[in-house]
Amino acid sequence: MSSAERVVFEHVTKRYPGTGAGNPGAVEDLSLEVPAGKVCVLVGPSGCGKTTSLKMVNRLIEPTSGRILIGDTDVGRRDVIELRRRIGYVIQQVGLFPHQTVGENVATVPRLLGWDVGRQRARADELLDLVGLDPASYAARYPSALSGGERQRVGVARALAADPPVLLMDEPFGAVDPIVRERLQNELLKLQERLAKTILFVTHDIDEAIKMGDLVAVMQLGGHLAQYATPDEILARPANDFVGRFVGADRGLKRLALVRVGSVDLQPVTTAMVGGDAAEARRRAAEDDFPYVLVVDERNRPLEWCRDDAIPAEGTVAATNGLPAAPIFDRHTTLKDALSMLLASDVQAGIVVDDARAVRGLVTADMIGDRIRASAETAAVSSGAT
Amino acid sequence: MIDWAWVGDHLDDLAWRILQHFTLAAIAVGLGFAVSLALSIWVLRRPRLRAAVVTASGVLYTIPSLALFAALVPVTGLSLVTAEVPLVLYTLLIFMRNILAGLDAVPPDVLEAADAMGYSSGTRLALVELPLALPLVIGGIRLASVSTIGLVTVSGILGDRFGGLGFFIFEGYRHTFMTEILFGALPSIALAIAVDVALVAVQRRLTPWAAQQVPEGMRPAAAS
Ligand SMILES: Nc1ncnc2c1ncn2[C@@H]1O[C@H](COP(=O)(O)OP(=O)(O)OP(=O)(O)O)[C@@H](O)[C@H]1O
Ligand SMILES: [Mg+2]
């Protein structure tokens, strides 16, 4: 397993031909260091040079001046083909090879590196598993038979195939709908807990930056770095007006994105297992003041909400015609996303599941509201103190 | 009407004329494809050269076939070269157009992903671009095959060593003998259809990922 390596930009400038000497470059004198194993999110308005910065790392674009180091080596001095095979790259359009199966796509870099076929295949299966796609049902498919979210997962698996120390991701979740995006973000965070790669992640969505980044680099038109700090720091102390405006007036609300569902005390939920004794479930349901019970499968995974009085008086519990068990959160869901999903759905409680998708408890809009009030008070106290 | 007795007497001739017809066409399609592929790759990333080469192949295509055969006779005589050169030249436009359209149609994000994963430009061309161009390339082979099978008939003007099934058509005309004209014409149509059907099967085989992906307007037209 290769360890992560730091990525350093040293006074990197890129001017495209045609931009005169007086004009600002696409990237101007960018200096920043991403420590090994950290996620750095480059965020900023369209055209501020995020993609250009990213592509200079794997030399799809060559800088006009300055240099970029991976570890201690200047990428400009490495053989470009060999360099690229050591850097994972994920883009919004994914760019899967349509003529290759999912398994072949994932095994691209191992194949280029000349691994034997058995090892390639084993690695592809391992990675598909890692990104939550069952190799038995996905490896032999062509990309045209995948959903957008599945394609993006395959793209991530392909980028990780040769275990590169550095991963570049350019708006990887930009083309999927918000619910799928939230799930893919959580999966990437989960992966990152295990893999600890150095990740440069580009987005123009400040919420995504706050959620995904250990460090956030806010970029300004003309390729200037406006602020480089932790998400907390950027929300608490924007370095200048530009960052303040970019972060938005709802900074208090955005701070909710710093808190994950995994770190709050969950509200317990009454569950009833499918096939279990209905009378017993009905009795337990009546004990709490919540008008619904959560019907779960034999592995405690949520199936649907059922009104207390819709449980039959005798016989067994069945999942039939209740309300859908949604929204579902996991420990990486931010309170901000949780709140917006709750507001968008009819129910007032989100179901929190663990990595095995088993029910852990509930998060309610009220709980999040309490949290906002508490943090508003702390903010008032701390600003009063300074 | 049809003189069945004559037909019965000439079935042996028919067999080897079909073989001759097929061979003349196959040589032309094979050579034309090789030349076009090389030319296409050469001009692919050279826009000005590309425009010139495509225009030139278009001009060649407009020369009437009989005139071209006739013009070559003083140079290369009544030889296989004289028979094949015009056939090859006529395939160039079809092949170049389809090969280049196929390569142009490779999505830019796929190319970028290939570069980013460390394909060299040669491997990228061989393992990504050409395979993805395959539906249109095979479309070009189908068109070129059908049109060449039609043109081989005309090479019968060079004498009975050439022309394939066209020999019967020329002879039939000379003797105003309808049976012999049909004896050449119908099998040549059947040959064109059979080759086209075979190539469709080859295409299905080679491009399992692209069941319905050939863009409209690029599908091979009916026999010309
Ligand atoms: N090949 C190019 N030639 C000339 N100018 C370019 C080229 N590529 C990008 N630019 C310019 O450089 C600037 C930065 O582009 P870049 O793609 O890095 O922006 P970005 O931050 O990724 O934007 P977005 O969020 O829209 O993707 C833009 O003004 C863009 O027009
Ligand atoms: Mg961009």
XYZ file of C-alpha atoms and ligand atoms in Angstrom:
642
model
C 0.000 0.000 0.000
C 1.531 3.280 -1.060
C 1.388 6.061 1.458
C 0.009 9.462 0.642
C 2.338 12.266 -0.349
C 2.037 15.993 0.116
C 1.324 18.272 -2.836
C 2.948 21.689 -2.932
C 2.273 24.590 -5.296
C 5.194 27.030 -5.386
C 4.436 30.366 -7.057
C 2.548 28.653 -9.840
C 1.290 30.884 -12.648
C -0.526 29.895 -15.801
C -1.222 32.308 -18.633
C -2.883 30.883 -21.685
C -1.523 32.101 -24.980
C -3.486 35.145 -26.071
C -3.815 36.584 -22.586
C -1.509 39.578 -22.891
C 1.103 40.585 -20.355
C -1.258 43.053 -18.710
C -4.105 40.552 -18.394
C -4.456 38.373 -15.355
C -3.526 34.734 -15.952
C -5.831 31.811 -15.396
C -3.795 31.125 -12.256
C -1.635 33.805 -10.605
C 1.223 33.033 -8.259
C -0.522 30.187 -6.471
C 1.344 28.855 -3.451
C -0.168 26.313 -1.119
C 0.701 23.036 0.524
C -1.673 20.118 0.929
C -0.322 17.903 3.716
C -0.104 14.191 2.987
C -3.368 12.364 3.565
C -5.549 15.478 3.656
C -8.426 16.594 1.464
C -7.934 20.068 0.017
C -10.943 21.559 -1.731
C -10.385 24.248 -4.352
C -13.533 26.346 -4.478
C -14.438 29.537 -6.264
C -16.616 31.046 -8.970
C -16.612 29.718 -12.528
C -13.465 30.587 -14.436
C -11.301 31.301 -11.391
C -8.718 28.712 -12.393
C -9.648 25.638 -10.336
C -9.492 23.159 -13.188
C -6.320 24.752 -14.515
C -4.661 24.391 -11.100
C -5.678 20.758 -10.844
C -4.497 19.831 -14.324
C -1.081 21.293 -13.682
C -0.532 18.609 -11.034
C -0.702 15.758 -13.557
C 0.645 17.978 -16.324
C -2.389 17.916 -18.564
C -1.501 21.617 -18.474
C 2.050 22.899 -18.041
C 2.513 25.956 -15.801
C 3.928 29.146 -17.296
C 6.119 29.566 -14.230
C 6.543 28.149 -10.750
C 6.619 24.485 -9.833
C 4.534 21.778 -8.226
C 5.967 19.141 -5.928
C 4.573 15.759 -5.036
C 6.431 14.690 -1.938
C 9.753 16.390 -2.626
C 9.869 15.845 -6.381
C 9.106 18.500 -8.962
C 6.423 16.985 -11.225
C 7.988 18.868 -14.161
C 11.045 16.646 -13.867
C 9.187 13.350 -13.839
C 8.363 11.351 -16.942
C 4.837 12.512 -17.738
C 3.369 9.074 -18.532
C 4.815 7.514 -15.414
C 3.711 10.535 -13.347
C 0.107 10.233 -14.504
C -0.073 6.543 -13.668
C 0.734 7.510 -10.072
C -2.041 10.107 -9.830
C -5.729 9.231 -9.739
C -7.979 11.510 -11.776
C -11.759 11.801 -11.575
C -13.813 14.258 -13.618
C -17.445 15.295 -13.721
C -18.115 13.644 -17.091
C -16.357 10.554 -15.673
C -14.850 9.656 -19.057
C -15.339 5.909 -18.725
C -14.254 4.002 -21.820
C -17.545 3.022 -23.489
C -15.976 0.046 -25.281
C -14.656 -1.566 -22.135
C -16.565 -3.329 -19.410
C -16.717 -1.832 -15.945
C -14.084 -4.334 -14.803
C -11.760 -3.427 -17.671
C -12.281 0.265 -17.040
C -11.311 -0.118 -13.400
C -8.236 -2.162 -14.322
C -6.967 0.452 -16.812
C -3.861 1.632 -14.992
C -2.892 -1.840 -13.704
C -3.155 -3.015 -17.327
C -0.965 -0.142 -18.536
C 1.492 -1.030 -15.788
C 1.621 -4.572 -17.129
C 0.102 -6.480 -14.202
C -0.899 -10.027 -15.062
C -4.533 -10.545 -15.939
C -5.455 -12.434 -12.776
C -4.097 -9.681 -10.572
C -5.846 -7.015 -12.668
C -9.154 -8.784 -12.282
C -8.742 -9.344 -8.555
C -7.883 -5.670 -8.106
C -10.903 -4.543 -10.146
C -13.211 -6.714 -8.033
C -11.674 -5.419 -4.835
C -12.175 -1.808 -5.918
C -15.729 -2.321 -7.114
C -16.472 -3.759 -3.695
C -14.797 -0.769 -2.104
C -17.064 1.692 -3.928
C -20.155 -0.364 -3.130
C -20.756 -2.091 -6.472
C -21.100 -5.867 -6.425
C -18.459 -7.150 -8.877
C -20.608 -10.167 -9.736
C -23.316 -7.964 -11.166
C -21.312 -4.951 -12.392
C -17.872 -6.074 -13.612
C -19.100 -7.436 -16.945
C -21.434 -4.548 -17.805
C -20.663 -1.765 -20.226
C -20.765 1.820 -18.919
C -23.880 2.545 -20.985
C -25.778 0.203 -18.651
C -24.999 2.228 -15.516
C -26.795 5.067 -13.756
C -25.019 8.394 -13.308
C -24.177 7.631 -9.697
C -22.853 4.182 -10.550
C -20.674 5.638 -13.306
C -19.200 8.102 -10.862
C -18.412 5.249 -8.452
C -16.681 3.338 -11.233
C -14.724 6.503 -12.047
C -13.512 6.669 -8.455
C -12.645 2.953 -8.448
C -10.666 3.397 -11.674
C -8.754 6.332 -10.231
C -7.807 4.277 -7.165
C -6.801 1.134 -9.059
C -3.040 1.450 -8.840
C -3.230 2.803 -5.297
C -1.924 6.276 -6.198
C -0.711 8.514 -3.364
C -2.530 11.512 -4.856
C -6.073 11.825 -6.176
C -7.357 14.728 -8.289
C -11.119 15.191 -8.483
C -12.699 17.877 -10.677
C -16.345 18.440 -9.685
C -16.733 14.657 -9.409
C -20.303 14.856 -8.178
C -21.378 17.847 -10.251
C -23.609 15.912 -12.618
C -25.657 13.793 -10.217
C -28.826 14.787 -8.379
C -28.555 16.158 -4.825
C -29.605 12.957 -3.048
C -27.134 10.803 -4.931
C -24.484 13.484 -4.507
C -24.960 13.458 -0.753
C -24.536 9.704 -0.714
C -21.453 9.758 -2.945
C -19.894 12.446 -0.754
C -20.460 10.307 2.322
C -19.004 7.274 0.598
C -15.916 9.210 -0.412
C -15.434 10.430 3.156
C -15.819 6.873 4.389
C -13.261 5.670 1.826
C -10.902 8.439 2.801
C -11.042 7.370 6.470
C -9.563 4.077 5.328
C -7.280 5.141 2.493
C -6.022 8.537 3.684
C -4.994 9.712 0.200
C -3.925 13.245 -0.534
C -6.952 14.557 -2.407
C -7.319 17.772 -4.393
C -11.030 18.257 -4.908
C -12.516 20.970 -7.103
C -16.038 22.311 -6.677
C -17.831 25.612 -7.084
C -20.256 24.699 -4.300
C -19.156 26.165 -0.963
C -21.318 23.692 0.956
C -19.571 20.788 -0.692
C -16.211 22.423 0.047
C -17.060 22.779 3.728
C -18.271 19.229 3.952
C -15.459 17.518 2.060
C -12.396 19.561 2.899
C -9.886 19.219 5.708
C -8.623 22.413 4.117
C -10.443 24.772 1.784
C -8.727 27.022 -0.754
C -11.081 29.798 -1.823
C -10.022 31.111 -5.216
C -10.908 34.413 -6.770
C -11.274 35.361 -10.434
C -7.873 35.729 -12.058
C -6.583 32.697 -10.186
C -5.733 34.403 -6.891
C -5.878 32.429 -3.685
C -8.185 34.448 -1.434
C -8.002 32.251 1.661
C -6.582 28.870 2.558
C -7.769 27.499 5.869
C -9.935 24.914 7.585
C -13.667 25.080 6.834
C -14.330 26.200 10.383
C -11.863 29.050 10.073
C -13.232 30.161 6.722
C -16.768 30.318 8.086
C -15.734 31.969 11.332
C -13.221 34.441 9.924
C -13.434 35.109 6.188
C -10.119 36.700 5.178
C -11.695 39.448 3.067
C -14.937 40.718 1.571
C -14.697 38.397 -1.388
C -14.555 35.307 0.822
C -17.285 36.754 3.034
C -19.585 37.225 0.057
C -18.666 33.872 -1.433
C -19.376 32.069 1.812
C -22.672 33.918 1.962
C -24.733 35.788 4.502
C -26.036 32.532 5.953
C -22.739 31.633 7.583
C -24.494 30.625 10.773
C -26.568 28.153 8.839
C -23.520 26.950 6.912
C -21.756 26.179 10.175
C -24.294 23.398 10.512
C -22.295 21.723 7.767
C -19.393 21.417 10.202
C -21.419 19.086 12.403
C -22.031 15.513 11.280
C -24.990 13.381 12.194
C -22.491 10.913 13.646
C -21.616 13.364 16.427
C -25.105 14.180 17.733
C -27.163 12.274 20.312
C -29.813 10.485 18.346
C -33.430 10.168 19.315
C -34.386 6.523 19.857
C -36.900 4.978 17.482
C -39.384 2.152 17.957
C -38.859 -0.507 15.320
C -40.843 -3.545 14.306
C -39.188 -6.366 12.448
C -40.937 -7.824 9.443
C -42.336 -11.217 10.382
C -42.260 -10.330 14.080
C -45.253 -10.595 16.431
C -47.723 -7.815 15.541
C -49.457 -7.601 18.917
C -46.144 -7.140 20.689
C -45.040 -4.479 18.196
C -48.344 -2.678 18.632
C -47.901 -2.605 22.389
C -44.381 -1.182 22.122
C -45.555 1.372 19.543
C -48.173 2.670 21.962
C -45.544 3.221 24.658
C -43.867 6.185 22.915
C -45.647 9.346 21.847
C -44.396 9.037 18.251
C -47.358 8.091 16.011
C -45.251 5.833 13.736
C -43.107 2.737 14.067
C -40.261 1.970 11.738
C -40.623 -1.377 9.983
C -37.202 -2.988 9.498
C -35.883 -6.155 7.854
C -34.186 -9.002 9.710
C -30.875 -7.104 9.644
C -32.465 -4.012 11.172
C -32.393 -2.063 7.885
C -35.269 0.422 7.459
C -38.133 -0.564 5.132
C -40.997 1.839 5.807
C -42.867 3.933 8.348
C -46.126 2.422 9.590
C -48.779 4.255 11.627
C -49.115 2.775 15.127
C -52.784 2.012 14.502
C -52.078 0.379 11.138
C -50.261 -2.514 12.804
C -52.608 -5.490 12.830
C -53.877 -6.497 16.277
C -52.623 -10.028 15.777
C -50.515 -12.049 13.343
C -47.171 -10.831 12.063
C -45.707 -7.486 11.018
C -45.503 -6.970 7.259
C -44.100 -4.192 5.077
C -47.025 -3.245 2.902
C -48.284 0.230 2.376
C -46.645 2.518 4.851
C -44.732 5.726 4.154
C -41.315 5.395 2.536
C -38.437 5.177 5.000
C -36.811 8.475 4.000
C -34.769 10.576 4.339
C -31.897 8.321 5.370
C -28.745 9.799 6.878
C -25.431 8.261 7.762
C -22.782 9.476 10.167
C -21.154 11.652 7.491
C -24.334 13.546 6.618
C -23.965 17.155 7.715
C -26.679 18.710 9.845
C -27.128 21.270 7.085
C -27.910 18.610 4.485
C -30.047 16.783 7.035
C -32.092 19.912 7.660
C -32.638 20.645 3.995
C -33.655 17.051 3.315
C -36.053 17.120 6.255
C -37.621 20.356 5.059
C -38.070 18.838 1.612
C -39.844 15.732 2.876
C -43.173 15.224 4.648
C -41.807 13.577 7.764
C -40.069 15.463 10.534
C -37.548 12.748 11.367
C -34.607 11.418 9.396
C -33.457 7.853 9.891
C -29.797 7.476 10.780
C -28.137 4.256 9.635
C -24.670 2.846 10.245
C -22.220 1.536 7.659
C -24.174 -1.725 7.423
C -27.295 0.394 6.790
C -28.856 -0.743 10.081
C -31.012 1.747 12.016
C -29.315 3.670 14.826
C -31.917 6.323 15.661
C -33.537 9.515 14.472
C -32.538 13.103 13.825
C -35.410 15.571 13.915
C -35.760 19.127 12.649
C -36.319 20.175 16.272
C -32.981 18.739 17.337
C -31.252 20.680 14.580
C -33.161 23.833 15.538
C -31.891 23.498 19.126
C -28.414 23.139 17.739
C -28.726 26.361 15.717
C -29.950 28.285 18.765
C -27.123 26.912 20.908
C -24.455 27.858 18.370
C -25.993 31.308 17.857
C -25.625 31.854 21.608
C -22.001 30.672 21.605
C -21.285 32.943 18.653
C -22.868 35.879 20.477
C -20.821 35.126 23.594
C -17.539 34.755 21.695
C -18.069 37.892 19.617
C -18.964 39.751 22.813
C -15.675 38.593 24.331
C -13.486 39.963 21.516
C -37.848 -15.215 -71.480
C -35.068 -16.920 -69.589
C -33.084 -19.595 -71.426
C -32.770 -22.135 -68.618
C -30.761 -24.563 -70.710
C -28.092 -21.878 -71.220
C -28.119 -21.142 -67.531
C -27.606 -24.828 -66.749
C -24.638 -25.009 -69.123
C -22.898 -22.034 -67.539
C -23.149 -22.726 -63.805
C -19.436 -23.595 -63.629
C -18.599 -20.237 -65.235
C -20.832 -18.519 -62.730
C -18.984 -19.997 -59.768
C -15.551 -18.838 -60.810
C -16.851 -15.451 -62.000
C -18.345 -14.864 -58.573
C -14.994 -15.785 -57.041
C -13.186 -13.441 -59.440
C -15.651 -10.666 -58.731
C -15.242 -11.099 -55.007
C -11.449 -11.212 -55.217
C -11.203 -8.047 -57.341
C -13.471 -6.222 -54.895
C -11.720 -7.548 -51.799
C -8.281 -6.463 -53.046
C -9.592 -2.963 -53.729
C -11.394 -2.647 -50.401
C -8.396 -4.011 -48.498
C -5.874 -1.723 -50.184
C -8.205 1.266 -50.039
C -8.776 0.706 -46.344
C -5.073 0.400 -45.541
C -4.244 3.561 -47.498
C -7.165 5.499 -45.988
C -6.357 4.428 -42.446
C -2.761 5.536 -42.821
C -3.819 8.828 -44.435
C -6.464 9.464 -41.772
C -4.039 8.945 -38.911
C -1.483 11.116 -40.661
C -3.877 14.058 -41.159
C -5.922 13.594 -37.968
C -4.188 16.325 -35.961
C -3.174 18.449 -38.979
C -6.321 20.387 -39.919
C -5.008 22.089 -43.082
C -3.536 18.903 -44.502
C -6.698 17.105 -43.566
C -8.879 19.514 -45.521
C -6.608 19.162 -48.554
C -6.565 15.351 -48.469
C -10.318 15.030 -47.984
C -10.953 17.476 -50.820
C -8.587 15.561 -53.097
C -10.327 12.252 -52.367
C -13.640 13.982 -53.131
C -12.370 15.173 -56.500
C -11.172 11.653 -57.392
C -14.636 10.368 -56.575
C -16.211 12.606 -59.221
C -14.215 11.141 -62.135
C -16.445 8.804 -64.176
C -15.301 5.214 -63.777
C -15.201 4.273 -67.450
C -13.046 7.313 -68.171
C -10.651 6.391 -65.388
C -10.213 2.800 -66.612
C -9.678 4.085 -70.144
C -7.175 6.737 -69.054
C -5.037 4.159 -67.256
C -4.788 1.664 -70.121
C -1.994 3.582 -71.949
C 0.001 3.710 -68.712
C -0.446 0.294 -67.133
C -1.980 -1.739 -69.949
C -4.736 -4.295 -69.577
C -3.387 -5.376 -66.196
C -4.610 -6.038 -62.703
C -3.138 -2.671 -61.730
C -5.384 -0.919 -64.238
C -8.375 -2.741 -62.846
C -7.572 -2.083 -59.189
C -6.317 1.515 -59.177
C -9.698 3.127 -59.972
C -11.499 0.788 -57.574
C -9.079 1.729 -54.783
C -9.305 5.442 -55.538
C -13.096 5.392 -55.304
C -12.956 3.851 -51.819
C -10.708 6.575 -50.432
C -13.419 9.201 -50.012
C -15.790 6.765 -48.316
C -13.140 5.399 -45.974
C -11.534 8.715 -45.085
C -14.879 10.315 -44.362
C -16.009 7.498 -42.099
C -12.695 6.889 -40.329
C -12.274 10.594 -39.576
C -15.904 10.981 -38.505
C -15.433 7.974 -36.212
C -12.288 9.398 -34.661
C -13.890 12.845 -34.338
C -16.839 11.329 -32.498
C -14.733 10.012 -29.602
C -15.948 12.078 -26.619
C -13.367 14.606 -25.344
C -13.833 13.491 -21.739
C -12.810 9.962 -22.732
C -9.655 11.302 -24.369
C -8.866 13.408 -21.343
C -9.362 10.449 -19.020
C -7.066 8.346 -21.206
C -4.343 11.003 -21.116
C -4.729 11.458 -17.383
C -4.297 7.739 -16.786
C -1.028 7.684 -18.654
C -1.804 6.430 -22.138
C 0.868 7.496 -24.620
C -0.589 9.056 -27.762
C 0.076 5.895 -29.798
C -1.553 3.542 -27.289
C -4.435 5.928 -26.915
C -5.027 5.869 -30.662
C -4.772 2.089 -30.889
C -6.623 1.096 -27.728
C -9.146 3.894 -27.248
C -9.735 6.023 -30.338
C -9.769 3.381 -33.069
C -11.908 0.899 -31.111
C -14.418 3.661 -30.407
C -14.394 4.682 -34.080
C -15.117 1.082 -35.072
C -18.885 1.396 -35.650
C -18.322 4.155 -38.195
C -15.224 2.488 -39.642
C -17.132 -0.714 -40.286
C -19.956 1.410 -41.665
C -17.374 2.717 -44.138
C -16.256 -0.807 -45.016
C -19.862 -1.763 -45.749
C -20.424 1.248 -47.996
C -17.117 0.794 -49.784
C -17.720 -2.937 -50.292
C -21.150 -2.475 -51.786
C -20.029 0.311 -54.091
C -16.865 -1.570 -55.151
C -18.825 -4.729 -55.938
C -20.907 -2.557 -58.255
C -17.853 -1.009 -59.897
C -16.000 -4.296 -60.482
C -18.610 -4.944 -63.178
C -17.290 -1.952 -65.125
C -13.722 -3.292 -65.081
C -15.001 -5.926 -67.522
C -14.218 -3.272 -70.140
C -10.583 -4.357 -69.751
C -11.339 -7.844 -71.087
C -12.460 -11.185 -69.794
C -9.632 -11.493 -67.255
C -11.474 -8.796 -65.300
C -14.995 -7.676 -64.663
C -16.123 -10.658 -62.622
C -19.852 -11.010 -63.153
C -19.694 -7.909 -65.353
C -18.323 -10.151 -68.087
C -21.768 -11.745 -68.514
C -23.400 -8.337 -68.608
C -21.073 -7.045 -71.344
C -21.469 -10.278 -73.344
C -25.203 -10.194 -72.877
C -25.380 -6.669 -74.206
C -23.205 -7.553 -77.190
C -25.524 -10.401 -78.145
C -28.702 -8.706 -76.868
C -29.200 -11.861 -74.824
C -31.292 -11.013 -71.755
C -30.608 -14.291 -69.965
C -26.878 -13.615 -69.891
C -27.346 -9.995 -68.697
C -29.450 -11.187 -65.774
C -26.977 -14.032 -65.190
C -24.393 -11.352 -64.393
C -26.579 -8.694 -62.797
C -28.625 -10.712 -60.309
C -25.688 -12.602 -58.727
C -23.712 -9.348 -58.409
C -26.608 -7.806 -56.485
C -26.845 -10.930 -54.348
C -23.109 -10.812 -53.693
C -23.333 -7.197 -52.533
C -26.192 -8.009 -50.182
C -24.445 -11.105 -48.810
C -21.245 -9.190 -48.096
C -23.188 -6.396 -46.407
C -25.074 -8.843 -44.193
C -21.815 -10.553 -43.260
C -20.246 -7.211 -42.335
C -23.213 -6.301 -40.147
C -22.609 -9.536 -38.258
C -18.908 -8.700 -37.944
C -19.790 -5.267 -36.600
C -22.146 -6.712 -33.973
C -19.386 -9.062 -32.950
C -16.676 -6.433 -32.698
C -18.700 -3.685 -31.019
C -20.881 -5.340 -28.412
C -20.981 -2.083 -26.461
C -22.520 -0.105 -29.307
C -25.703 -1.877 -30.255
C -27.416 1.268 -31.534
C -24.744 3.903 -31.342
C -23.977 4.731 -34.976
C -25.221 8.300 -35.391
C -28.098 8.818 -37.776
C -26.949 9.908 -41.224
C -23.713 7.941 -40.949
C -25.315 4.574 -41.574
C -24.300 2.991 -44.837
C -26.783 3.870 -47.561
C -28.308 1.300 -49.895
C -26.188 -0.194 -52.669
C -24.955 2.367 -55.182
N -7.314 26.239 -23.205
C -7.556 27.493 -22.777
N -7.198 28.561 -23.529
C -7.420 29.824 -23.102
N -8.018 30.124 -21.931
C -8.410 29.111 -21.143
C -8.206 27.745 -21.531
N -8.695 26.948 -20.538
C -9.176 27.789 -19.601
N -9.015 29.080 -19.958
C -9.396 30.254 -19.170
O -8.724 30.201 -17.939
C -9.572 30.615 -16.873
C -9.641 29.530 -15.816
O -10.264 28.371 -16.371
P -10.557 27.086 -15.507
O -11.080 26.054 -16.421
O -9.357 26.741 -14.718
O -11.706 27.614 -14.558
P -12.541 26.848 -13.417
O -12.265 27.551 -12.156
O -12.274 25.398 -13.476
O -14.030 27.171 -13.864
P -15.352 26.261 -13.815
O -15.874 26.304 -12.431
O -16.266 26.957 -14.774
O -14.959 24.885 -14.270
C -10.916 30.931 -17.506
O -11.000 32.314 -17.662
C -10.864 30.246 -18.841
O -11.599 30.957 -19.799
Mg -13.472 23.682 -13.999
